[in-house]
PDB file of C-alpha atoms in Angstrom:
ATOM      1  CA  MET A   1      83.820 -97.922 133.670  1.00 41.00           C
ATOM      2  CA  ASN A   2      84.278 -94.308 132.633  1.00 39.00           C
ATOM      3  CA  LYS A   3      85.134 -94.596 128.970  1.00 38.00           C
ATOM      4  CA  THR A   4      82.605 -94.320 126.164  1.00 37.00           C
ATOM      5  CA  LYS A   5      82.137 -95.801 122.741  1.00 42.00           C
ATOM      6  CA  GLN A   6      79.714 -95.347 119.891  1.00 44.00           C
ATOM      7  CA  VAL A   7      76.792 -97.759 119.802  1.00 47.00           C
ATOM      8  CA  GLN A   8      73.602 -97.941 117.820  1.00 55.00           C
ATOM      9  CA  LYS A   9      71.375 -95.040 118.960  1.00 69.00           C
ATOM     10  CA  LYS A  10      68.015 -96.524 119.908  1.00 84.00           C
ATOM     11  CA  SER A  11      65.598 -95.635 122.659  1.00 88.00           C
ATOM     12  CA  GLY A  12      64.316 -98.047 125.263  1.00 88.00           C
ATOM     13  CA  VAL A  13      60.919 -97.885 123.556  1.00 93.00           C
ATOM     14  CA  ASN A  14      62.495 -99.159 120.325  1.00 94.00           C
ATOM     15  CA  TYR A  15      64.123-102.059 122.155  1.00 95.00           C
ATOM     16  CA  PHE A  16      60.830-103.005 123.787  1.00 95.00           C
ATOM     17  CA  LEU A  17      59.037-102.923 120.432  1.00 94.00           C
ATOM     18  CA  ASP A  18      61.832-105.033 118.939  1.00 94.00           C
ATOM     19  CA  GLY A  19      60.768-107.703 121.415  1.00 93.00           C
ATOM     20  CA  PHE A  20      57.518-108.242 119.509  1.00 92.00           C
ATOM     21  CA  SER A  21      59.525-109.213 116.424  1.00 91.00           C
ATOM     22  CA  LEU A  22      62.014-111.344 118.333  1.00 91.00           C
ATOM     23  CA  ILE A  23      59.400-113.548 120.032  1.00 89.00           C
ATOM     24  CA  LYS A  24      58.238-114.645 116.562  1.00 87.00           C
ATOM     25  CA  GLN A  25      61.665-115.832 115.453  1.00 86.00           C
ATOM     26  CA  PRO A  26      61.644-119.605 114.665  1.00 82.00           C
ATOM     27  CA  GLY A  27      64.578-120.381 116.925  1.00 80.00           C
ATOM     28  CA  LEU A  28      63.000-118.615 119.896  1.00 82.00           C
ATOM     29  CA  ARG A  29      59.351-119.604 119.724  1.00 79.00           C
ATOM     30  CA  ARG A  30      59.649-122.718 121.866  1.00 78.00           C
ATOM     31  CA  PHE A  31      61.455-120.804 124.620  1.00 79.00           C
ATOM     32  CA  VAL A  32      58.659-118.211 124.569  1.00 81.00           C
ATOM     33  CA  PHE A  33      55.964-120.898 124.528  1.00 80.00           C
ATOM     34  CA  ILE A  34      56.877-122.537 127.869  1.00 75.00           C
ATOM     35  CA  PRO A  35      56.607-119.499 130.185  1.00 70.00           C
ATOM     36  CA  LEU A  36      53.707-118.121 128.144  1.00 75.00           C
ATOM     37  CA  SER A  37      51.786-121.419 128.514  1.00 78.00           C
ATOM     38  CA  ILE A  38      52.404-121.490 132.265  1.00 72.00           C
ATOM     39  CA  ASN A  39      51.273-117.863 132.435  1.00 70.00           C
ATOM     40  CA  LEU A  40      48.058-118.505 130.507  1.00 75.00           C
ATOM     41  CA  LEU A  41      47.119-121.658 132.416  1.00 79.00           C
ATOM     42  CA  LEU A  42      47.658-120.215 135.875  1.00 73.00           C
ATOM     43  CA  PHE A  43      46.080-116.860 135.057  1.00 72.00           C
ATOM     44  CA  SER A  44      43.043-118.556 133.479  1.00 76.00           C
ATOM     45  CA  GLY A  45      42.606-120.711 136.577  1.00 78.00           C
ATOM     46  CA  LEU A  46      42.906-117.669 138.835  1.00 74.00           C
ATOM     47  CA  ILE A  47      40.396-115.689 136.768  1.00 75.00           C
ATOM     48  CA  TYR A  48      37.954-118.640 136.806  1.00 80.00           C
ATOM     49  CA  PHE A  49      38.168-118.825 140.597  1.00 80.00           C
ATOM     50  CA  ALA A  50      37.877-115.042 141.047  1.00 77.00           C
ATOM     51  CA  ILE A  51      34.850-114.778 138.720  1.00 78.00           C
ATOM     52  CA  GLY A  52      33.170-117.524 140.756  1.00 80.00           C
ATOM     53  CA  GLN A  53      33.709-115.502 143.913  1.00 78.00           C
ATOM     54  CA  LEU A  54      32.338-112.384 142.209  1.00 75.00           C
ATOM     55  CA  GLU A  55      29.199-114.280 141.245  1.00 77.00           C
ATOM     56  CA  ASN A  56      28.680-115.198 144.900  1.00 80.00           C
ATOM     57  CA  VAL A  57      29.159-111.570 145.943  1.00 76.00           C
ATOM     58  CA  PHE A  58      26.670-110.290 143.360  1.00 72.00           C
ATOM     59  CA  ALA A  59      24.165-113.017 144.228  1.00 74.00           C
ATOM     60  CA  TRP A  60      24.287-111.818 147.848  1.00 75.00           C
ATOM     61  CA  LEU A  61      24.120-108.180 146.720  1.00 70.00           C
ATOM     62  CA  SER A  62      20.973-108.894 144.679  1.00 72.00           C
ATOM     63  CA  THR A  63      19.221-110.083 147.820  1.00 74.00           C
ATOM     64  CA  GLN A  64      20.167-106.886 149.640  1.00 70.00           C
ATOM     65  CA  LEU A  65      19.191-104.348 146.986  1.00 66.00           C
ATOM     66  CA  PRO A  66      15.605-103.175 146.674  1.00 70.00           C
ATOM     67  CA  ASP A  67      13.906-103.907 143.365  1.00 69.00           C
ATOM     68  CA  TYR A  68      14.163-100.324 142.102  1.00 66.00           C
ATOM     69  CA  LEU A  69      17.990-100.518 142.388  1.00 65.00           C
ATOM     70  CA  SER A  70      18.381-103.878 140.637  1.00 65.00           C
ATOM     71  CA  TRP A  71      19.684-102.053 137.544  1.00 67.00           C
ATOM     72  CA  LEU A  72      22.916-101.368 139.466  1.00 66.00           C
ATOM     73  CA  ASN A  73      23.987-104.962 138.797  1.00 65.00           C
ATOM     74  CA  PHE A  74      24.281-104.195 135.075  1.00 68.00           C
ATOM     75  CA  ILE A  75      26.700-101.336 135.841  1.00 69.00           C
ATOM     76  CA  LEU A  76      28.655-102.811 138.746  1.00 70.00           C
ATOM     77  CA  TRP A  77      29.283-106.227 137.181  1.00 67.00           C
ATOM     78  CA  PRO A  78      31.394-105.070 134.155  1.00 71.00           C
ATOM     79  CA  LEU A  79      33.201-102.533 136.378  1.00 69.00           C
ATOM     80  CA  ALA A  80      34.014-105.264 138.899  1.00 70.00           C
ATOM     81  CA  VAL A  81      35.297-107.613 136.179  1.00 68.00           C
ATOM     82  CA  LEU A  82      37.458-104.899 134.618  1.00 66.00           C
ATOM     83  CA  THR A  83      38.896-103.942 138.032  1.00 66.00           C
ATOM     84  CA  LEU A  84      39.549-107.593 138.793  1.00 66.00           C
ATOM     85  CA  LEU A  85      41.422-108.072 135.520  1.00 63.00           C
ATOM     86  CA  VAL A  86      43.654-105.047 136.111  1.00 59.00           C
ATOM     87  CA  VAL A  87      44.432-105.875 139.757  1.00 61.00           C
ATOM     88  CA  LEU A  88      45.067-109.573 139.115  1.00 63.00           C
ATOM     89  CA  SER A  89      47.233-108.717 136.116  1.00 60.00           C
ATOM     90  CA  PHE A  90      49.595-106.680 138.296  1.00 59.00           C
ATOM     91  CA  ILE A  91      49.687-109.261 141.097  1.00 61.00           C
ATOM     92  CA  PHE A  92      50.053-112.196 138.748  1.00 61.00           C
ATOM     93  CA  SER A  93      52.854-110.638 136.720  1.00 62.00           C
ATOM     94  CA  SER A  94      54.885-110.316 139.941  1.00 63.00           C
ATOM     95  CA  VAL A  95      54.248-113.953 140.875  1.00 65.00           C
ATOM     96  CA  MET A  96      55.075-115.112 137.360  1.00 68.00           C
ATOM     97  CA  ASN A  97      58.465-113.421 137.500  1.00 70.00           C
ATOM     98  CA  TRP A  98      59.342-115.866 140.279  1.00 69.00           C
ATOM     99  CA  LEU A  99      57.770-118.957 138.721  1.00 70.00           C
ATOM    100  CA  ALA A 100      59.202-118.333 135.272  1.00 74.00           C
ATOM    101  CA  ALA A 101      62.616-116.965 136.332  1.00 76.00           C
ATOM    102  CA  PRO A 102      64.610-120.026 135.100  1.00 78.00           C
ATOM    103  CA  PHE A 103      62.781-120.004 131.748  1.00 83.00           C
ATOM    104  CA  ASN A 104      63.220-116.226 131.448  1.00 86.00           C
ATOM    105  CA  GLY A 105      66.979-116.556 131.861  1.00 87.00           C
ATOM    106  CA  LEU A 106      67.007-119.304 129.240  1.00 87.00           C
ATOM    107  CA  LEU A 107      64.994-117.156 126.819  1.00 89.00           C
ATOM    108  CA  ALA A 108      67.418-114.244 127.340  1.00 91.00           C
ATOM    109  CA  GLU A 109      70.314-116.621 126.637  1.00 90.00           C
ATOM    110  CA  LYS A 110      68.794-117.843 123.370  1.00 90.00           C
ATOM    111  CA  VAL A 111      67.945-114.304 122.233  1.00 93.00           C
ATOM    112  CA  GLU A 112      71.526-113.197 122.848  1.00 93.00           C
ATOM    113  CA  GLN A 113      72.841-116.234 121.009  1.00 90.00           C
ATOM    114  CA  GLN A 114      70.659-115.433 118.005  1.00 90.00           C
ATOM    115  CA  LEU A 115      71.622-111.741 118.002  1.00 91.00           C
ATOM    116  CA  THR A 116      75.361-112.332 118.396  1.00 89.00           C
ATOM    117  CA  GLY A 117      75.793-115.747 116.802  1.00 84.00           C
ATOM    118  CA  LYS A 118      77.814-116.815 119.864  1.00 80.00           C
ATOM    119  CA  PRO A 119      76.636-119.385 122.448  1.00 74.00           C
ATOM    120  CA  LEU A 120      76.874-118.524 126.134  1.00 69.00           C
ATOM    121  CA  ASN A 121      77.904-122.068 127.098  1.00 61.00           C
ATOM    122  CA  THR A 122      75.789-121.994 130.237  1.00 57.00           C
ATOM    123  CA  GLY A 123      75.084-125.726 130.038  1.00 57.00           C
ATOM    124  CA  GLY A 124      71.931-127.776 129.571  1.00 55.00           C
ATOM    125  CA  GLY A 125      68.910-128.695 131.680  1.00 55.00           C
ATOM    126  CA  ILE A 126      70.946-130.269 134.486  1.00 61.00           C
ATOM    127  CA  ASP A 127      73.004-127.089 134.842  1.00 62.00           C
ATOM    128  CA  LEU A 128      69.800-125.049 134.898  1.00 61.00           C
ATOM    129  CA  ILE A 129      68.474-127.121 137.805  1.00 70.00           C
ATOM    130  CA  LYS A 130      71.765-126.753 139.665  1.00 71.00           C
ATOM    131  CA  ASP A 131      71.591-123.004 139.101  1.00 73.00           C
ATOM    132  CA  LEU A 132      68.080-122.635 140.557  1.00 76.00           C
ATOM    133  CA  PRO A 133      69.236-121.512 144.047  1.00 81.00           C
ATOM    134  CA  ARG A 134      71.303-118.711 142.528  1.00 81.00           C
ATOM    135  CA  ILE A 135      68.468-117.702 140.175  1.00 82.00           C
ATOM    136  CA  MET A 136      65.952-117.581 143.026  1.00 83.00           C
ATOM    137  CA  GLY A 137      68.479-115.687 145.134  1.00 85.00           C
ATOM    138  CA  ARG A 138      68.688-113.070 142.392  1.00 88.00           C
ATOM    139  CA  GLU A 139      64.899-112.711 142.374  1.00 86.00           C
ATOM    140  CA  TRP A 140      65.020-112.275 146.148  1.00 87.00           C
ATOM    141  CA  MET A 141      67.574-109.447 145.714  1.00 90.00           C
ATOM    142  CA  LYS A 142      65.185-107.671 143.379  1.00 90.00           C
ATOM    143  CA  LEU A 143      62.311-108.116 145.817  1.00 85.00           C
ATOM    144  CA  LYS A 144      64.376-106.746 148.721  1.00 89.00           C
ATOM    145  CA  TYR A 145      65.290-103.746 146.581  1.00 92.00           C
ATOM    146  CA  TYR A 146      61.672-103.211 145.530  1.00 87.00           C
ATOM    147  CA  LEU A 147      59.595-103.608 148.711  1.00 85.00           C
ATOM    148  CA  PRO A 148      60.952-100.864 151.003  1.00 90.00           C
ATOM    149  CA  ARG A 149      60.947 -98.326 148.169  1.00 91.00           C
ATOM    150  CA  ALA A 150      57.450 -99.331 147.070  1.00 86.00           C
ATOM    151  CA  ILE A 151      56.168 -98.851 150.627  1.00 88.00           C
ATOM    152  CA  VAL A 152      57.629 -95.328 150.769  1.00 89.00           C
ATOM    153  CA  PHE A 153      56.089 -94.353 147.425  1.00 86.00           C
ATOM    154  CA  LEU A 154      52.718 -95.852 148.397  1.00 82.00           C
ATOM    155  CA  LEU A 155      52.709 -93.875 151.647  1.00 87.00           C
ATOM    156  CA  LEU A 156      52.956 -90.692 149.579  1.00 86.00           C
ATOM    157  CA  PHE A 157      49.424 -91.361 148.306  1.00 82.00           C
ATOM    158  CA  TRP A 158      48.115 -90.757 151.855  1.00 85.00           C
ATOM    159  CA  ILE A 159      49.610 -87.268 152.073  1.00 85.00           C
ATOM    160  CA  PRO A 160      47.058 -84.532 151.227  1.00 83.00           C
ATOM    161  CA  PHE A 161      47.643 -82.869 147.848  1.00 80.00           C
ATOM    162  CA  VAL A 162      50.830 -84.918 147.255  1.00 74.00           C
ATOM    163  CA  GLY A 163      48.728 -88.077 146.917  1.00 72.00           C
ATOM    164  CA  GLN A 164      46.631 -86.524 144.149  1.00 75.00           C
ATOM    165  CA  THR A 165      49.411 -84.747 142.238  1.00 83.00           C
ATOM    166  CA  ILE A 166      53.021 -85.828 142.685  1.00 90.00           C
ATOM    167  CA  ALA A 167      52.602 -89.370 144.042  1.00 86.00           C
ATOM    168  CA  PRO A 168      51.094 -90.913 140.854  1.00 87.00           C
ATOM    169  CA  VAL A 169      53.938 -89.499 138.753  1.00 90.00           C
ATOM    170  CA  LEU A 170      56.602 -90.730 141.175  1.00 91.00           C
ATOM    171  CA  TRP A 171      54.944 -94.161 141.337  1.00 88.00           C
ATOM    172  CA  PHE A 172      54.949 -94.455 137.546  1.00 91.00           C
ATOM    173  CA  LEU A 173      58.625 -93.457 137.345  1.00 93.00           C
ATOM    174  CA  PHE A 174      59.500 -95.923 140.098  1.00 92.00           C
ATOM    175  CA  SER A 175      57.533 -98.672 138.318  1.00 89.00           C
ATOM    176  CA  ALA A 176      59.369 -97.899 135.069  1.00 93.00           C
ATOM    177  CA  TRP A 177      62.736 -98.143 136.841  1.00 95.00           C
ATOM    178  CA  MET A 178      61.755-101.448 138.443  1.00 92.00           C
ATOM    179  CA  MET A 179      60.595-102.896 135.123  1.00 92.00           C
ATOM    180  CA  ALA A 180      63.968-102.015 133.619  1.00 95.00           C
ATOM    181  CA  ILE A 181      65.720-103.728 136.541  1.00 95.00           C
ATOM    182  CA  GLN A 182      63.419-106.750 136.435  1.00 92.00           C
ATOM    183  CA  TYR A 183      63.849-107.597 132.771  1.00 94.00           C
ATOM    184  CA  CYS A 184      67.330-106.273 131.998  1.00 95.00           C
ATOM    185  CA  ASP A 185      68.606-108.331 134.905  1.00 94.00           C
ATOM    186  CA  TYR A 186      68.108-111.634 133.029  1.00 93.00           C
ATOM    187  CA  PRO A 187      70.859-111.092 130.422  1.00 94.00           C
ATOM    188  CA  PHE A 188      73.091-109.461 133.048  1.00 94.00           C
ATOM    189  CA  ASP A 189      72.606-112.424 135.377  1.00 91.00           C
ATOM    190  CA  ASN A 190      73.359-114.895 132.581  1.00 89.00           C
ATOM    191  CA  HIS A 191      76.834-113.355 132.544  1.00 89.00           C
ATOM    192  CA  LYS A 192      77.056-113.441 136.369  1.00 88.00           C
ATOM    193  CA  VAL A 193      77.171-109.638 136.543  1.00 92.00           C
ATOM    194  CA  PRO A 194      76.539-108.647 140.206  1.00 93.00           C
ATOM    195  CA  PHE A 195      73.226-106.992 141.002  1.00 93.00           C
ATOM    196  CA  GLN A 196      74.863-103.731 142.100  1.00 94.00           C
ATOM    197  CA  ASP A 197      76.883-103.568 138.866  1.00 93.00           C
ATOM    198  CA  MET A 198      73.723-104.132 136.853  1.00 94.00           C
ATOM    199  CA  LYS A 199      72.004-101.205 138.585  1.00 94.00           C
ATOM    200  CA  PHE A 200      75.069 -99.032 137.956  1.00 94.00           C
ATOM    201  CA  ALA A 201      75.000 -99.876 134.243  1.00 93.00           C
ATOM    202  CA  LEU A 202      71.293 -99.034 133.925  1.00 95.00           C
ATOM    203  CA  ASN A 203      71.867 -95.812 135.844  1.00 93.00           C
ATOM    204  CA  GLN A 204      74.541 -94.835 133.310  1.00 92.00           C
ATOM    205  CA  THR A 205      71.916 -95.036 130.543  1.00 92.00           C
ATOM    206  CA  LYS A 206      68.932 -93.511 132.338  1.00 91.00           C
ATOM    207  CA  GLY A 207      67.141 -92.444 129.173  1.00 92.00           C
ATOM    208  CA  SER A 208      67.054 -95.926 127.672  1.00 93.00           C
ATOM    209  CA  SER A 209      66.350 -97.566 131.029  1.00 95.00           C
ATOM    210  CA  PHE A 210      63.366 -95.371 131.897  1.00 95.00           C
ATOM    211  CA  SER A 211      61.842 -95.358 128.402  1.00 95.00           C
ATOM    212  CA  PHE A 212      62.156 -99.151 128.231  1.00 97.00           C
ATOM    213  CA  GLY A 213      60.659 -99.590 131.708  1.00 95.00           C
ATOM    214  CA  ALA A 214      57.872 -97.099 130.962  1.00 95.00           C
ATOM    215  CA  SER A 215      56.921 -99.081 127.842  1.00 95.00           C
ATOM    216  CA  VAL A 216      56.762-102.311 129.859  1.00 93.00           C
ATOM    217  CA  THR A 217      54.699-100.603 132.577  1.00 89.00           C
ATOM    218  CA  LEU A 218      52.171 -99.176 130.116  1.00 90.00           C
ATOM    219  CA  PHE A 219      51.691-102.471 128.277  1.00 89.00           C
ATOM    220  CA  SER A 220      51.392-104.308 131.614  1.00 82.00           C
ATOM    221  CA  MET A 221      48.300-102.203 132.371  1.00 78.00           C
ATOM    222  CA  ILE A 222      46.426-103.618 129.377  1.00 78.00           C
ATOM    223  CA  PRO A 223      44.510-106.809 130.288  1.00 69.00           C
ATOM    224  CA  ILE A 224      45.047-109.801 127.949  1.00 71.00           C
ATOM    225  CA  LEU A 225      47.882-108.040 126.103  1.00 77.00           C
ATOM    226  CA  ASN A 226      49.933-108.207 129.290  1.00 74.00           C
ATOM    227  CA  PHE A 227      50.134-111.986 128.792  1.00 75.00           C
ATOM    228  CA  VAL A 228      52.899-111.433 126.237  1.00 84.00           C
ATOM    229  CA  VAL A 229      54.625-108.518 127.979  1.00 87.00           C
ATOM    230  CA  MET A 230      57.020-110.774 129.885  1.00 87.00           C
ATOM    231  CA  PRO A 231      58.634-112.581 126.890  1.00 89.00           C
ATOM    232  CA  VAL A 232      58.528-109.386 124.805  1.00 92.00           C
ATOM    233  CA  ALA A 233      60.283-107.435 127.579  1.00 93.00           C
ATOM    234  CA  ILE A 234      62.929-110.153 128.023  1.00 94.00           C
ATOM    235  CA  CYS A 235      63.674-110.185 124.294  1.00 95.00           C
ATOM    236  CA  GLY A 236      63.808-106.390 124.143  1.00 96.00           C
ATOM    237  CA  ALA A 237      65.976-106.145 127.260  1.00 96.00           C
ATOM    238  CA  THR A 238      68.393-108.699 125.842  1.00 96.00           C
ATOM    239  CA  ALA A 239      68.659-106.753 122.589  1.00 95.00           C
ATOM    240  CA  MET A 240      69.458-103.666 124.663  1.00 95.00           C
ATOM    241  CA  TRP A 241      72.070-105.642 126.624  1.00 95.00           C
ATOM    242  CA  VAL A 242      73.764-106.733 123.390  1.00 93.00           C
ATOM    243  CA  ASP A 243      73.883-103.185 121.990  1.00 91.00           C
ATOM    244  CA  LYS A 244      74.640-101.138 125.087  1.00 91.00           C
ATOM    245  CA  TYR A 245      76.189-103.243 127.823  1.00 91.00           C
ATOM    246  CA  ARG A 246      77.662-106.503 126.571  1.00 88.00           C
ATOM    247  CA  SER A 247      80.944-105.030 125.395  1.00 85.00           C
ATOM    248  CA  ALA A 248      81.289-103.087 128.650  1.00 77.00           C
ATOM    249  CA  TYR A 249      82.112-106.267 130.517  1.00 71.00           C
ATOM    250  CA  LYS A 250      84.803-107.133 127.972  1.00 60.00           C
ATOM    251  CA  ASN A 251      86.285-103.662 127.361  1.00 53.00           C
ATOM    252  CA  ASP A 252      85.430-101.887 130.645  1.00 48.00           C
ATOM    253  CA  VAL A 253      83.181 -99.479 128.709  1.00 48.00           C
ATOM    254  CA  ILE A 254      79.581 -98.373 129.139  1.00 56.00           C
ATOM    255  CA  ALA A 255      78.181 -96.044 126.509  1.00 53.00           C
ATOM    256  CA  PRO A 256      75.899 -93.395 128.062  1.00 57.00           C
ATOM    257  CA  ASP A 257      72.758 -92.196 126.263  1.00 61.00           C
TER     258      ASP A 257
END
């Protein structure tokens, strides 16, 4: 894949932002609604449980604090809730990628069909169920790729000076790369493109890949708004697939940035 061709010049940020328009398209709304509903229900239940545990912690803390420090509750409570929202948002988004993987692939398929006007002919619900082992296997590949690298980058935070300067930057760049892999993989996988080939394609367009992943990472840090990041990212990644990569697997061409 060493030839090039002219494609529409758009950054990864533009593709991510396009996702906000695509999720509102009439033909796509119902495919967005299913994973989004699952996301909201499970996250709401988790938040309800976590808030209950926080109340128990603060009730115990109130009995331990002297009266002249009781005002600390008014400061610590909102800080604890905000921290809880951010931490749970990151953890939950990872879990949701597993739970919603079949629906995410279906959403990517419908987005591509709407953008190209050509069906993928991947079958109906029965075929989706039959394909679950392969879909879950693909998610496992991504997890195996992610974990050892994440551990290395996290260890950098424990190194004096590096942990306060370079490590946060490297972690953000790594997170951006992983977000590009996570969401761009759905349209690639719909076409049975091997995982290694998908990484090669994204590596050939580093600018778009990193700017797209950075956009997803930044929006994922915003509580509440991160509810819609997953379908938006899938729609944006699929639009990027159509423009930059789809023809490569017909004409043996990938257009670099």
